Short mmCIF file of C-alpha atoms in Angstrom, two decimals:
data_model
loop_
_atom_site.label_atom_id
_atom_site.label_comp_id
_atom_site.label_asym_id
_atom_site.label_seq_id
_atom_site.Cartn_x
_atom_site.Cartn_y
_atom_site.Cartn_z
CA UNK A 1 23.74 -26.68 41.11
CA UNK A 2 27.43 -26.18 42.04
CA UNK A 3 30.05 -27.81 39.87
CA UNK A 4 32.75 -29.86 41.69
CA UNK A 5 36.38 -28.83 41.68
CA UNK A 6 39.04 -30.94 39.98
CA UNK A 7 40.47 -33.71 42.20
CA UNK A 8 44.00 -32.57 41.35
CA UNK A 9 45.31 -29.45 39.64
CA UNK A 10 46.55 -31.49 36.66
CA UNK A 11 43.25 -33.35 36.24
CA UNK A 12 42.71 -33.21 32.45
CA UNK A 13 38.94 -33.11 32.49
CA UNK A 14 36.48 -30.34 33.46
CA UNK A 15 33.06 -30.57 35.10
CA UNK A 16 30.45 -30.11 32.38
CA UNK A 17 27.06 -28.59 33.16
CA UNK A 18 25.42 -31.88 32.17
CA UNK A 19 26.89 -33.56 35.30
CA UNK A 20 29.76 -35.27 33.41
CA UNK A 21 33.51 -34.96 33.40
CA UNK A 22 34.33 -33.82 29.86
CA UNK A 23 37.08 -32.62 27.54
CA UNK A 24 36.95 -30.85 24.15
CA UNK A 25 38.91 -32.92 21.60
CA UNK A 26 39.09 -31.95 17.93
CA UNK A 27 36.53 -29.21 18.42
CA UNK A 28 34.00 -31.57 19.93
CA UNK A 29 33.11 -32.03 23.60
CA UNK A 30 33.46 -35.64 24.78
CA UNK A 31 32.18 -37.07 28.05
CA UNK A 32 33.97 -39.65 30.22
CA UNK A 33 31.93 -40.17 33.39
CA UNK A 34 29.80 -38.61 36.06
CA UNK A 35 31.01 -36.11 38.60
CA UNK A 36 30.54 -38.71 41.34
CA UNK A 37 33.32 -40.97 39.93
CA UNK A 38 36.27 -38.87 38.69
CA UNK A 39 38.68 -41.85 38.81
CA UNK A 40 36.60 -43.89 36.39
CA UNK A 41 36.27 -40.82 34.14
CA UNK A 42 40.08 -40.36 34.16
CA UNK A 43 40.65 -44.03 33.43
CA UNK A 44 38.22 -43.93 30.51
CA UNK A 45 39.97 -40.83 29.20
CA UNK A 46 43.38 -42.57 29.41
CA UNK A 47 42.03 -45.58 27.56
CA UNK A 48 42.08 -47.96 30.52
CA UNK A 49 39.49 -50.59 31.08
CA UNK A 50 37.01 -49.34 33.62
CA UNK A 51 35.06 -51.42 36.03
CA UNK A 52 31.70 -49.79 36.10
CA UNK A 53 30.63 -48.58 39.47
CA UNK A 54 26.90 -48.47 39.83
CA UNK A 55 25.89 -45.04 40.91
CA UNK A 56 22.42 -44.77 42.30
CA UNK A 57 20.19 -42.66 40.07
CA UNK A 58 18.52 -39.67 41.53
CA UNK A 59 15.21 -40.41 42.99
CA UNK A 60 12.25 -38.82 41.34
CA UNK A 61 11.60 -36.97 44.50
CA UNK A 62 14.96 -35.20 44.09
CA UNK A 63 13.83 -33.47 40.87
CA UNK A 64 12.51 -29.93 41.36
CA UNK A 65 8.94 -29.11 40.53
CA UNK A 66 8.13 -26.58 37.82
CA UNK A 67 8.29 -22.94 38.98
CA UNK A 68 4.68 -22.56 37.84
CA UNK A 69 2.12 -24.78 36.06
CA UNK A 70 2.66 -23.12 32.64
CA UNK A 71 6.44 -23.57 32.71
CA UNK A 72 7.21 -25.04 29.25
CA UNK A 73 10.05 -27.40 30.26
CA UNK A 74 10.49 -30.40 32.53
CA UNK A 75 13.26 -31.40 34.94
CA UNK A 76 15.47 -33.92 33.13
CA UNK A 77 17.44 -36.56 35.04
CA UNK A 78 20.67 -35.01 33.73
CA UNK A 79 20.07 -32.05 36.05
CA UNK A 80 18.83 -29.81 33.25
CA UNK A 81 15.56 -28.15 32.31
CA UNK A 82 14.65 -29.78 29.00
CA UNK A 83 11.97 -29.94 26.30
CA UNK A 84 11.35 -32.37 23.47
CA UNK A 85 10.95 -30.52 20.16
CA UNK A 86 10.49 -32.29 16.82
CA UNK A 87 11.25 -35.64 18.49
CA UNK A 88 14.55 -34.46 19.96
CA UNK A 89 15.35 -33.47 23.56
CA UNK A 90 16.93 -30.03 23.99
CA UNK A 91 18.51 -28.76 27.21
CA UNK A 92 18.26 -25.17 28.38
CA UNK A 93 19.98 -24.88 31.73
CA UNK A 94 20.52 -26.42 35.18
CA UNK A 95 17.74 -26.95 37.67
CA UNK A 96 19.15 -24.24 39.89
CA UNK A 97 18.39 -21.47 37.39
CA UNK A 98 14.93 -21.95 35.84
CA UNK A 99 14.65 -18.28 34.78
CA UNK A 100 17.78 -18.48 32.64
CA UNK A 101 16.54 -21.73 31.12
CA UNK A 102 13.21 -20.11 30.27
CA UNK A 103 14.97 -17.12 28.64
CA UNK A 104 17.08 -19.49 26.51
CA UNK A 105 13.97 -21.42 25.48
CA UNK A 106 12.17 -18.25 24.39
CA UNK A 107 15.24 -17.16 22.41
CA UNK A 108 15.53 -20.49 20.55
CA UNK A 109 11.84 -21.39 20.40
CA UNK A 110 11.06 -20.07 16.90
CA UNK A 111 14.12 -21.70 15.32
CA UNK A 112 13.51 -25.05 17.05
CA UNK A 113 9.84 -25.22 16.17
CA UNK A 114 10.61 -24.31 12.55
CA UNK A 115 13.44 -26.86 12.34
CA UNK A 116 16.02 -24.17 11.55
CA UNK A 117 19.68 -24.16 12.48
CA UNK A 118 20.18 -22.35 15.79
CA UNK A 119 21.95 -19.02 15.70
CA UNK A 120 24.52 -18.19 18.30
CA UNK A 121 22.19 -15.55 19.82
CA UNK A 122 24.45 -12.68 18.82
CA UNK A 123 23.55 -9.99 16.31
CA UNK A 124 20.58 -7.90 15.19
CA UNK A 125 17.21 -9.55 15.73
CA UNK A 126 14.19 -8.93 13.50
CA UNK A 127 12.41 -7.29 16.44
CA UNK A 128 15.21 -4.77 16.94
CA UNK A 129 15.40 -4.10 13.19
CA UNK A 130 11.62 -3.44 13.02
CA UNK A 131 11.89 -1.03 15.95
CA UNK A 132 14.76 0.87 14.29
CA UNK A 133 12.91 0.98 10.96
CA UNK A 134 9.57 2.17 12.36
CA UNK A 135 11.29 4.78 14.49
CA UNK A 136 12.94 6.16 11.36
CA UNK A 137 9.58 6.28 9.55
CA UNK A 138 7.92 7.91 12.56
CA UNK A 139 10.43 10.76 12.35
CA UNK A 140 9.39 11.29 8.72
CA UNK A 141 5.76 11.46 9.84
CA UNK A 142 6.68 14.04 12.47
CA UNK A 143 8.42 16.18 9.84
CA UNK A 144 5.45 15.93 7.44
CA UNK A 145 7.36 13.89 4.84
CA UNK A 146 5.30 10.72 5.36
CA UNK A 147 1.61 10.22 6.05
CA UNK A 148 0.40 8.39 9.18
CA UNK A 149 -1.46 5.95 6.93
CA UNK A 150 1.79 4.95 5.23
CA UNK A 151 3.38 4.42 8.65
CA UNK A 152 0.48 2.10 9.55
CA UNK A 153 1.13 0.12 6.36
CA UNK A 154 4.80 -0.30 7.34
CA UNK A 155 3.80 -1.31 10.86
CA UNK A 156 1.48 -4.05 9.60
CA UNK A 157 4.14 -5.35 7.20
CA UNK A 158 6.68 -5.56 10.05
CA UNK A 159 4.14 -7.40 12.22
CA UNK A 160 3.69 -10.05 9.49
CA UNK A 161 7.47 -10.55 9.27
CA UNK A 162 7.71 -11.01 13.05
CA UNK A 163 4.85 -13.51 13.07
CA UNK A 164 6.26 -15.68 10.30
CA UNK A 165 10.05 -15.46 10.75
CA UNK A 166 10.17 -14.96 14.51
CA UNK A 167 10.90 -11.85 16.55
CA UNK A 168 14.13 -13.25 18.05
CA UNK A 169 15.53 -14.48 14.72
CA UNK A 170 18.94 -13.07 13.87
CA UNK A 171 18.66 -11.03 10.67
CA UNK A 172 21.93 -12.28 9.16
CA UNK A 173 20.77 -15.90 9.63
CA UNK A 174 17.86 -15.44 7.18
CA UNK A 175 18.05 -17.53 4.03
CA UNK A 176 16.09 -17.52 0.76
CA UNK A 177 14.00 -20.43 2.01
CA UNK A 178 12.77 -18.21 4.85
CA UNK A 179 11.56 -15.57 2.39
CA UNK A 180 9.85 -18.24 0.28
CA UNK A 181 7.95 -19.28 3.37
CA UNK A 182 7.09 -15.65 4.15
CA UNK A 183 5.77 -15.04 0.63
CA UNK A 184 3.63 -18.18 0.79
CA UNK A 185 2.08 -17.02 4.05
CA UNK A 186 1.35 -13.59 2.61
CA UNK A 187 -0.21 -15.08 -0.51
CA UNK A 188 -2.75 -16.96 1.66
CA UNK A 189 -4.47 -13.70 2.61
CA UNK A 190 -3.28 -11.25 -0.06
CA UNK A 191 -4.36 -10.61 -3.60
CA UNK A 192 -1.69 -9.87 -6.23
CA UNK A 193 -1.82 -6.08 -5.72
CA UNK A 194 -1.59 -6.31 -1.92
CA UNK A 195 1.21 -8.86 -2.30
CA UNK A 196 3.20 -6.45 -4.47
CA UNK A 197 2.80 -3.71 -1.87
CA UNK A 198 3.83 -5.85 1.10
CA UNK A 199 6.84 -7.38 -0.67
CA UNK A 200 7.97 -3.85 -1.51
CA UNK A 201 7.64 -2.76 2.13
CA UNK A 202 9.42 -5.83 3.47
CA UNK A 203 12.31 -5.42 1.07
CA UNK A 204 12.51 -1.82 2.25
CA UNK A 205 12.73 -3.05 5.86
CA UNK A 206 15.80 -5.23 5.19
CA UNK A 207 17.37 -2.68 2.84
CA UNK A 208 17.19 -0.20 5.71
CA UNK A 209 19.23 -2.61 7.85
CA UNK A 210 22.12 -2.55 5.38
CA UNK A 211 21.86 1.16 4.53
CA UNK A 212 21.89 2.05 8.24
CA UNK A 213 24.97 -0.22 8.74
CA UNK A 214 23.04 -2.41 11.16
CA UNK A 215 24.28 -5.43 9.18
CA UNK A 216 27.49 -5.73 7.15
CA UNK A 217 26.04 -7.34 4.01
CA UNK A 218 22.77 -7.12 2.06
CA UNK A 219 20.08 -9.75 2.56
CA UNK A 220 19.69 -12.31 -0.22
CA UNK A 221 16.04 -13.04 -0.94
CA UNK A 222 16.41 -15.68 -3.65
CA UNK A 223 14.06 -16.29 -6.56
CA UNK A 224 11.10 -17.14 -4.34
CA UNK A 225 10.45 -13.64 -3.01
CA UNK A 226 9.60 -11.90 -6.26
CA UNK A 227 6.59 -9.68 -6.84
CA UNK A 228 3.73 -11.09 -8.92
CA UNK A 229 4.31 -10.58 -12.64
CA UNK A 230 2.52 -7.95 -14.67
CA UNK A 231 0.64 -10.72 -16.46
CA UNK A 232 -0.67 -11.94 -13.09
CA UNK A 233 -1.78 -8.42 -12.19
CA UNK A 234 -3.53 -8.02 -15.55
CA UNK A 235 -5.40 -11.35 -15.15
CA UNK A 236 -6.41 -10.38 -11.62
CA UNK A 237 -7.74 -7.05 -12.82
CA UNK A 238 -9.74 -8.72 -15.58
CA UNK A 239 -11.29 -11.13 -13.07
CA UNK A 240 -12.40 -8.25 -10.85
CA UNK A 241 -14.13 -6.45 -13.69
CA UNK A 242 -14.11 -2.80 -14.65
CA UNK A 243 -13.61 -0.36 -11.78
CA UNK A 244 -15.65 2.49 -13.14
CA UNK A 245 -19.20 3.83 -13.05
CA UNK A 246 -21.56 4.35 -15.90
CA UNK A 247 -23.15 7.80 -16.35
CA UNK A 248 -26.61 6.63 -15.26
CA UNK A 249 -25.11 5.01 -12.13
CA UNK A 250 -23.33 8.24 -11.21
CA UNK A 251 -26.49 10.28 -11.62
CA UNK A 252 -28.31 7.85 -9.30
CA UNK A 253 -25.49 8.08 -6.72
CA UNK A 254 -25.56 11.87 -6.82
CA UNK A 255 -29.29 11.90 -6.29
CA UNK A 256 -29.17 9.41 -3.41
CA UNK A 257 -26.08 10.73 -1.59
CA UNK A 258 -26.18 13.02 1.41
CA UNK A 259 -25.01 16.62 1.30
CA UNK A 260 -21.32 15.99 2.03
CA UNK A 261 -20.99 12.76 0.05
CA UNK A 262 -22.71 14.40 -2.96
CA UNK A 263 -20.07 17.14 -2.99
CA UNK A 264 -17.32 14.51 -2.71
CA UNK A 265 -18.76 12.51 -5.60
CA UNK A 266 -18.82 15.65 -7.75
CA UNK A 267 -15.18 16.34 -6.85
CA UNK A 268 -14.31 12.73 -7.70
CA UNK A 269 -15.82 12.80 -11.21
CA UNK A 270 -15.16 16.49 -11.91
CA UNK A 271 -11.57 16.70 -10.61
CA UNK A 272 -10.49 13.09 -10.09
CA UNK A 273 -10.21 13.40 -6.29
CA UNK A 274 -9.87 10.23 -4.21
CA UNK A 275 -10.91 9.42 -0.65
CA UNK A 276 -7.92 10.99 1.05
CA UNK A 277 -7.97 13.99 -1.30
CA UNK A 278 -11.52 14.87 -0.22
CA UNK A 279 -10.67 14.30 3.46
CA UNK A 280 -7.63 16.61 3.28
CA UNK A 281 -9.18 19.31 1.03
CA UNK A 282 -8.71 22.77 2.60
CA UNK A 283 -11.09 25.66 2.06
CA UNK A 284 -8.37 27.84 0.57
CA UNK A 285 -8.09 25.40 -2.34
CA UNK A 286 -11.57 26.36 -3.59
CA UNK A 287 -12.52 29.40 -5.63
CA UNK A 288 -16.26 28.88 -5.95
CA UNK A 289 -16.84 32.38 -7.33
CA UNK A 290 -14.74 31.75 -10.42
CA UNK A 291 -15.19 27.97 -10.48
CA UNK A 292 -11.65 26.63 -9.85
CA UNK A 293 -9.85 24.28 -7.49
CA UNK A 294 -6.09 24.59 -6.79
CA UNK A 295 -5.00 21.69 -4.60
CA UNK A 296 -1.75 19.75 -4.60
CA UNK A 297 -2.24 16.00 -4.37
CA UNK A 298 -1.25 14.87 -0.82
CA UNK A 299 0.18 11.57 -2.09
CA UNK A 300 2.58 12.95 -4.72
CA UNK A 301 2.78 16.63 -3.80
CA UNK A 302 2.04 17.53 -7.45
CA UNK A 303 0.04 20.73 -7.92
CA UNK A 304 -3.43 20.30 -9.45
CA UNK A 305 -5.68 22.87 -10.95
CA UNK A 306 -9.16 21.98 -12.13
CA UNK A 307 -12.23 23.93 -13.32
CA UNK A 308 -15.35 23.27 -11.27
CA UNK A 309 -18.69 22.53 -12.86
CA UNK A 310 -21.61 24.68 -11.66
CA UNK A 311 -23.12 21.53 -10.14
CA UNK A 312 -19.89 20.89 -8.21
CA UNK A 313 -19.73 24.45 -6.95
CA UNK A 314 -23.40 24.32 -5.86
CA UNK A 315 -22.85 21.00 -4.05
CA UNK A 316 -19.79 22.43 -2.24
CA UNK A 317 -21.75 25.51 -1.14
CA UNK A 318 -24.49 23.25 0.23
CA UNK A 319 -21.92 21.12 2.10
CA UNK A 320 -20.23 24.19 3.59
CA UNK A 321 -23.58 25.61 4.71
CA UNK A 322 -24.28 22.44 6.72
CA UNK A 323 -20.71 21.75 7.76
CA UNK A 324 -20.44 20.59 11.44
CA UNK A 325 -18.06 22.36 13.78
CA UNK A 326 -14.72 20.46 14.00
CA UNK A 327 -13.57 19.38 17.45
CA UNK A 328 -9.84 19.84 16.78
CA UNK A 329 -8.58 23.35 15.99
CA UNK A 330 -6.22 21.86 13.39
CA UNK A 331 -9.22 20.80 11.30
CA UNK A 332 -10.93 24.20 11.18
CA UNK A 333 -9.76 24.73 7.59
CA UNK A 334 -11.00 21.39 6.23
CA UNK A 335 -13.93 21.49 3.82
CA UNK A 336 -15.45 18.20 5.00
CA UNK A 337 -16.13 17.38 8.66
CA UNK A 338 -18.13 14.38 9.89
CA UNK A 339 -21.21 14.74 12.02
CA UNK A 340 -19.04 13.76 14.99
CA UNK A 341 -16.72 16.74 14.42
CA UNK A 342 -13.82 14.66 13.10
CA UNK A 343 -12.17 14.57 9.67
CA UNK A 344 -12.95 12.05 6.97
CA UNK A 345 -9.37 10.74 6.93
CA UNK A 346 -8.95 6.97 6.82
CA UNK A 347 -7.90 5.38 10.11
CA UNK A 348 -6.30 2.47 8.23
CA UNK A 349 -6.21 0.90 4.82
CA UNK A 350 -9.51 -0.88 5.44
CA UNK A 351 -11.22 1.81 7.56
CA UNK A 352 -12.09 4.78 5.36
CA UNK A 353 -15.18 6.81 6.34
CA UNK A 354 -15.56 8.04 2.76
CA UNK A 355 -15.56 4.48 1.41
CA UNK A 356 -18.05 3.34 4.04
CA UNK A 357 -20.54 6.11 3.24
CA UNK A 358 -20.19 5.48 -0.49
CA UNK A 359 -20.67 1.73 0.00
CA UNK A 360 -23.92 2.34 1.86
CA UNK A 361 -25.29 4.29 -1.11
CA UNK A 362 -24.07 1.70 -3.62
CA UNK A 363 -25.72 -1.12 -1.70
CA UNK A 364 -28.97 0.85 -1.48
CA UNK A 365 -28.91 1.33 -5.25
CA UNK A 366 -27.90 -2.37 -5.70
CA UNK A 367 -24.87 -1.49 -7.81
CA UNK A 368 -22.25 -2.46 -5.26
CA UNK A 369 -19.68 -5.11 -6.13
CA UNK A 370 -16.22 -6.01 -4.97
CA UNK A 371 -13.64 -3.45 -6.16
CA UNK A 372 -16.24 -0.78 -6.97
CA UNK A 373 -16.16 1.99 -4.41
CA UNK A 374 -15.56 5.70 -4.07
CA UNK A 375 -12.06 5.45 -5.50
CA UNK A 376 -13.52 4.12 -8.75
CA UNK A 377 -14.44 7.73 -9.49
CA UNK A 378 -10.76 8.37 -10.28
CA UNK A 379 -10.81 5.39 -12.64
CA UNK A 380 -13.91 6.77 -14.29
CA UNK A 381 -12.41 10.27 -14.61
CA UNK A 382 -9.24 8.85 -16.21
CA UNK A 383 -11.15 6.55 -18.58
CA UNK A 384 -13.64 9.11 -19.87
CA UNK A 385 -11.14 11.99 -19.71
CA UNK A 386 -8.72 10.24 -22.05
CA UNK A 387 -11.42 10.20 -24.72
CA UNK A 388 -10.93 13.95 -24.94
CA UNK A 389 -7.54 13.09 -26.52
CA UNK A 390 -5.48 15.17 -24.16
CA UNK A 391 -3.72 12.74 -21.81
CA UNK A 392 -1.36 15.41 -20.51
CA UNK A 393 -4.30 17.54 -19.34
CA UNK A 394 -5.91 14.48 -17.73
CA UNK A 395 -2.65 13.64 -15.96
CA UNK A 396 -2.31 17.22 -14.72
CA UNK A 397 -5.78 17.12 -13.15
CA UNK A 398 -5.24 13.65 -11.69
CA UNK A 399 -1.94 14.71 -10.08
CA UNK A 400 0.06 11.83 -11.57
CA UNK A 401 3.84 12.04 -11.57
CA UNK A 402 5.59 11.68 -14.91
CA UNK A 403 7.31 8.39 -15.60
CA UNK A 404 11.07 8.43 -15.04
CA UNK A 405 11.67 7.68 -18.74
CA UNK A 406 9.17 10.25 -20.04
CA UNK A 407 11.49 12.68 -21.79
CA UNK A 408 8.60 14.79 -23.10
CA UNK A 409 7.96 15.84 -19.49
CA UNK A 410 11.63 16.80 -19.15
CA UNK A 411 11.62 18.97 -22.28
CA UNK A 412 8.21 20.58 -21.72
CA UNK A 413 8.78 24.00 -20.14
CA UNK A 414 5.13 25.10 -19.72
CA UNK A 415 2.29 23.57 -17.72
CA UNK A 416 -1.02 22.56 -19.28
CA UNK A 417 -3.06 25.72 -19.76
CA UNK A 418 -6.57 26.34 -18.44
CA UNK A 419 -8.19 25.94 -21.87
CA UNK A 420 -7.03 22.34 -22.11
CA UNK A 421 -8.05 21.62 -18.52
CA UNK A 422 -11.52 23.00 -19.18
CA UNK A 423 -11.84 20.96 -22.37
CA UNK A 424 -11.28 17.75 -20.41
CA UNK A 425 -13.77 18.52 -17.66
CA UNK A 426 -16.38 19.77 -20.16
CA UNK A 427 -16.03 16.51 -22.07
CA UNK A 428 -16.64 14.47 -18.91
CA UNK A 429 -19.57 16.70 -17.97
CA UNK A 430 -21.16 16.19 -21.37
CA UNK A 431 -20.78 12.42 -20.87
CA UNK A 432 -22.34 12.55 -17.43
CA UNK A 433 -25.18 14.95 -18.25
CA UNK A 434 -26.27 14.34 -21.88
CA UNK A 435 -28.83 16.86 -23.07
CA UNK A 436 -32.47 15.85 -23.26
CA UNK A 437 -34.02 16.54 -26.69
CA UNK A 438 -36.31 19.58 -26.72
CA UNK A 439 -39.68 19.22 -28.39
CA UNK A 440 -42.45 21.51 -29.54
CA UNK A 441 -45.98 21.28 -28.24
CA UNK A 442 -46.91 18.88 -31.05
CA UNK A 443 -44.04 16.56 -30.13
CA UNK A 444 -41.82 17.63 -33.03
CA UNK A 445 -38.12 17.87 -32.19
CA UNK A 446 -36.76 21.43 -32.12
CA UNK A 447 -33.79 21.74 -34.51
CA UNK A 448 -30.41 22.07 -32.79
CA UNK A 449 -29.36 25.69 -33.19
CA UNK A 450 -26.00 25.09 -31.59
CA UNK A 451 -24.30 23.37 -34.51
CA UNK A 452 -22.62 26.66 -35.55
CA UNK A 453 -21.36 26.91 -31.96
CA UNK A 454 -19.67 23.56 -32.39
CA UNK A 455 -17.96 24.77 -35.53
CA UNK A 456 -16.82 27.89 -33.71
CA UNK A 457 -15.41 25.92 -30.79
CA UNK A 458 -13.65 23.48 -33.13
CA UNK A 459 -12.18 26.35 -35.11
CA UNK A 460 -10.80 28.04 -32.00
CA UNK A 461 -9.38 24.80 -30.62
CA UNK A 462 -7.67 23.79 -33.84
CA UNK A 463 -6.33 27.27 -34.35
CA UNK A 464 -4.62 27.09 -30.93
CA UNK A 465 -3.23 23.63 -31.66
CA UNK A 466 -1.97 24.67 -35.08
CA UNK A 467 -0.13 27.65 -33.61
CA UNK A 468 1.48 25.51 -30.88
CA UNK A 469 2.53 22.71 -33.24
CA UNK A 470 3.59 24.87 -36.16
CA UNK A 471 1.10 23.42 -38.63
CA UNK A 472 -0.21 24.94 -41.83
CA UNK A 473 -3.70 26.14 -41.00
CA UNK A 474 -4.86 25.69 -44.61
CA UNK A 475 -4.27 21.95 -44.28
CA UNK A 476 -6.17 21.63 -41.03
CA UNK A 477 -9.89 20.81 -40.74
CA UNK A 478 -12.11 23.79 -40.10
CA UNK A 479 -9.94 26.18 -42.15
CA UNK A 480 -11.71 25.86 -45.49
CA UNK A 481 -9.91 22.79 -46.82
CA UNK A 482 -12.58 21.05 -48.94
CA UNK A 483 -10.60 17.82 -49.09
CA UNK A 484 -10.63 17.37 -45.33
CA UNK A 485 -13.95 15.89 -44.24
CA UNK A 486 -13.11 13.76 -41.20
CA UNK A 487 -15.02 16.03 -38.76
CA UNK A 488 -18.77 15.90 -39.09
CA UNK A 489 -21.55 17.66 -37.33
CA UNK A 490 -22.86 15.72 -34.31
CA UNK A 491 -25.60 13.35 -35.25
CA UNK A 492 -28.84 13.94 -33.37
CA UNK A 493 -27.44 16.95 -31.54
CA UNK A 494 -29.75 18.42 -28.97
CA UNK A 495 -30.45 22.04 -27.97
CA UNK A 496 -28.98 23.06 -24.65
CA UNK A 497 -29.48 25.93 -22.30
CA UNK A 498 -26.46 28.21 -22.04
CA UNK A 499 -25.64 29.85 -18.74
CA UNK A 500 -23.04 32.51 -18.11
CA UNK A 501 -20.84 31.42 -15.21
CA UNK A 502 -17.43 32.27 -16.58
CA UNK A 503 -16.57 28.58 -16.96
CA UNK A 504 -18.58 27.32 -19.96
CA UNK A 505 -21.90 25.82 -20.90
CA UNK A 506 -24.08 24.02 -18.42
CA UNK A 507 -24.28 20.94 -20.63
CA UNK A 508 -22.31 20.07 -23.72
CA UNK A 509 -23.22 16.94 -25.69
CA UNK A 510 -20.39 14.56 -26.52
CA UNK A 511 -18.60 15.44 -29.76
CA UNK A 512 -17.06 12.47 -31.54
CA UNK A 513 -14.38 13.37 -34.09
CA UNK A 514 -11.63 11.68 -36.03
CA UNK A 515 -7.95 12.51 -35.66
CA UNK A 516 -7.71 16.30 -35.72
CA UNK A 517 -4.61 16.40 -37.92
CA UNK A 518 -4.88 13.14 -39.76
CA UNK A 519 -3.88 14.73 -43.11
CA UNK A 520 -1.90 17.70 -41.83
CA UNK A 521 1.68 18.15 -42.95
CA UNK A 522 4.39 19.49 -40.73
CA UNK A 523 6.10 22.44 -42.31
#
């Protein structure tokens, strides 16, 4: 639709796209009459009384039809493509340019439907920010600094932001009320732990915008976009129940599992490996001859060294003997390969082959419940391992990073030695495989001849600790101090077969003791 020219060069009004003669006064556009009657419009502008001239309205037949049946707007009598949103008519462009009107509608659609104030259409949109952010993360994946699974987590978080806030929304127009709405939407489908993770990722998205100078000021989230409190997380964890296996459950799982899953279960309870750890485990990390695993944790990059039980080594040998041929040359060094020739790596957060295989076994044994899966082996290792009273050795095997405020980790100049690592794994092994009592032919229990061995092991352990901590050996239990009686012989100890594998005994019953140096004095 072509606008008319001014009747005279000094005509004070201009032809507005709405079909009116108009003038901006005090920052506001005011209308004085239709294009068809410029004299009346001028008179109204000059404050003169105007005799209304009836101008015939456009016949309905003059209105254009929609470019296609799904066109979201209608032809308004004002000569504009329009749409009524939230009980108000909005105009998007003249009849002559339906494509431009549609583009304007798509740009303003999310804001109008949400009842938000319209942005001027200039600036960084959330869609463009998400593309910048994910491209940056993809470069980290290409350089090996970020895992593909983490990139998938970021991609899903960005998709949720686009769905709730709108892809065309200008980033700088976001207000705390928008983030309150986003958090409420997330909470509908997320538990507290998942909510913490997604809020962290989303905050990282908008922090990237400021750090990369894509916006000139940080985003303000308000009080309504906080992570769930620690108390909320604790209550949620209590409602879900304990995420660990009992010894009898683990023995049933080991017996029921297939060759590869059995080896993974042993690695989970013996070395605290998780799903991704087992999937990424390379052959060079295993020393089955001497019974050791040296494998840095993929998540934290922290080096882990763990002694292997004879059962674990045997299960790994069996898995390697029946290992399928991998399809991809890059996976030739992996210990575990699926029957389809692929790796056991998770395709997404909810699609882990290791978890699926473990869940099948748990359901068969009727011990499956929500929150109890393969990863619960790490929980079990941590829980039982801490009873050995050497948290630092447990943390070293688990591959946990030290807390930022843990000054003991800063001052410690030596790693946990192999003796302490072996003590933790032997303790867990004794918990998992308690010795069966040996009996004579007449049913009488055979006396436990290994009590002196306990004393010998306690003596050696306490001697090492005393030397490291600078304690007076004469005040320590096991060094002839008659007043120190807090360590007793195991009650009902059972005879065990001893095998020579260079790692330790096949089975060691659990040894409960008091505090080793409860009465010791520091020199």
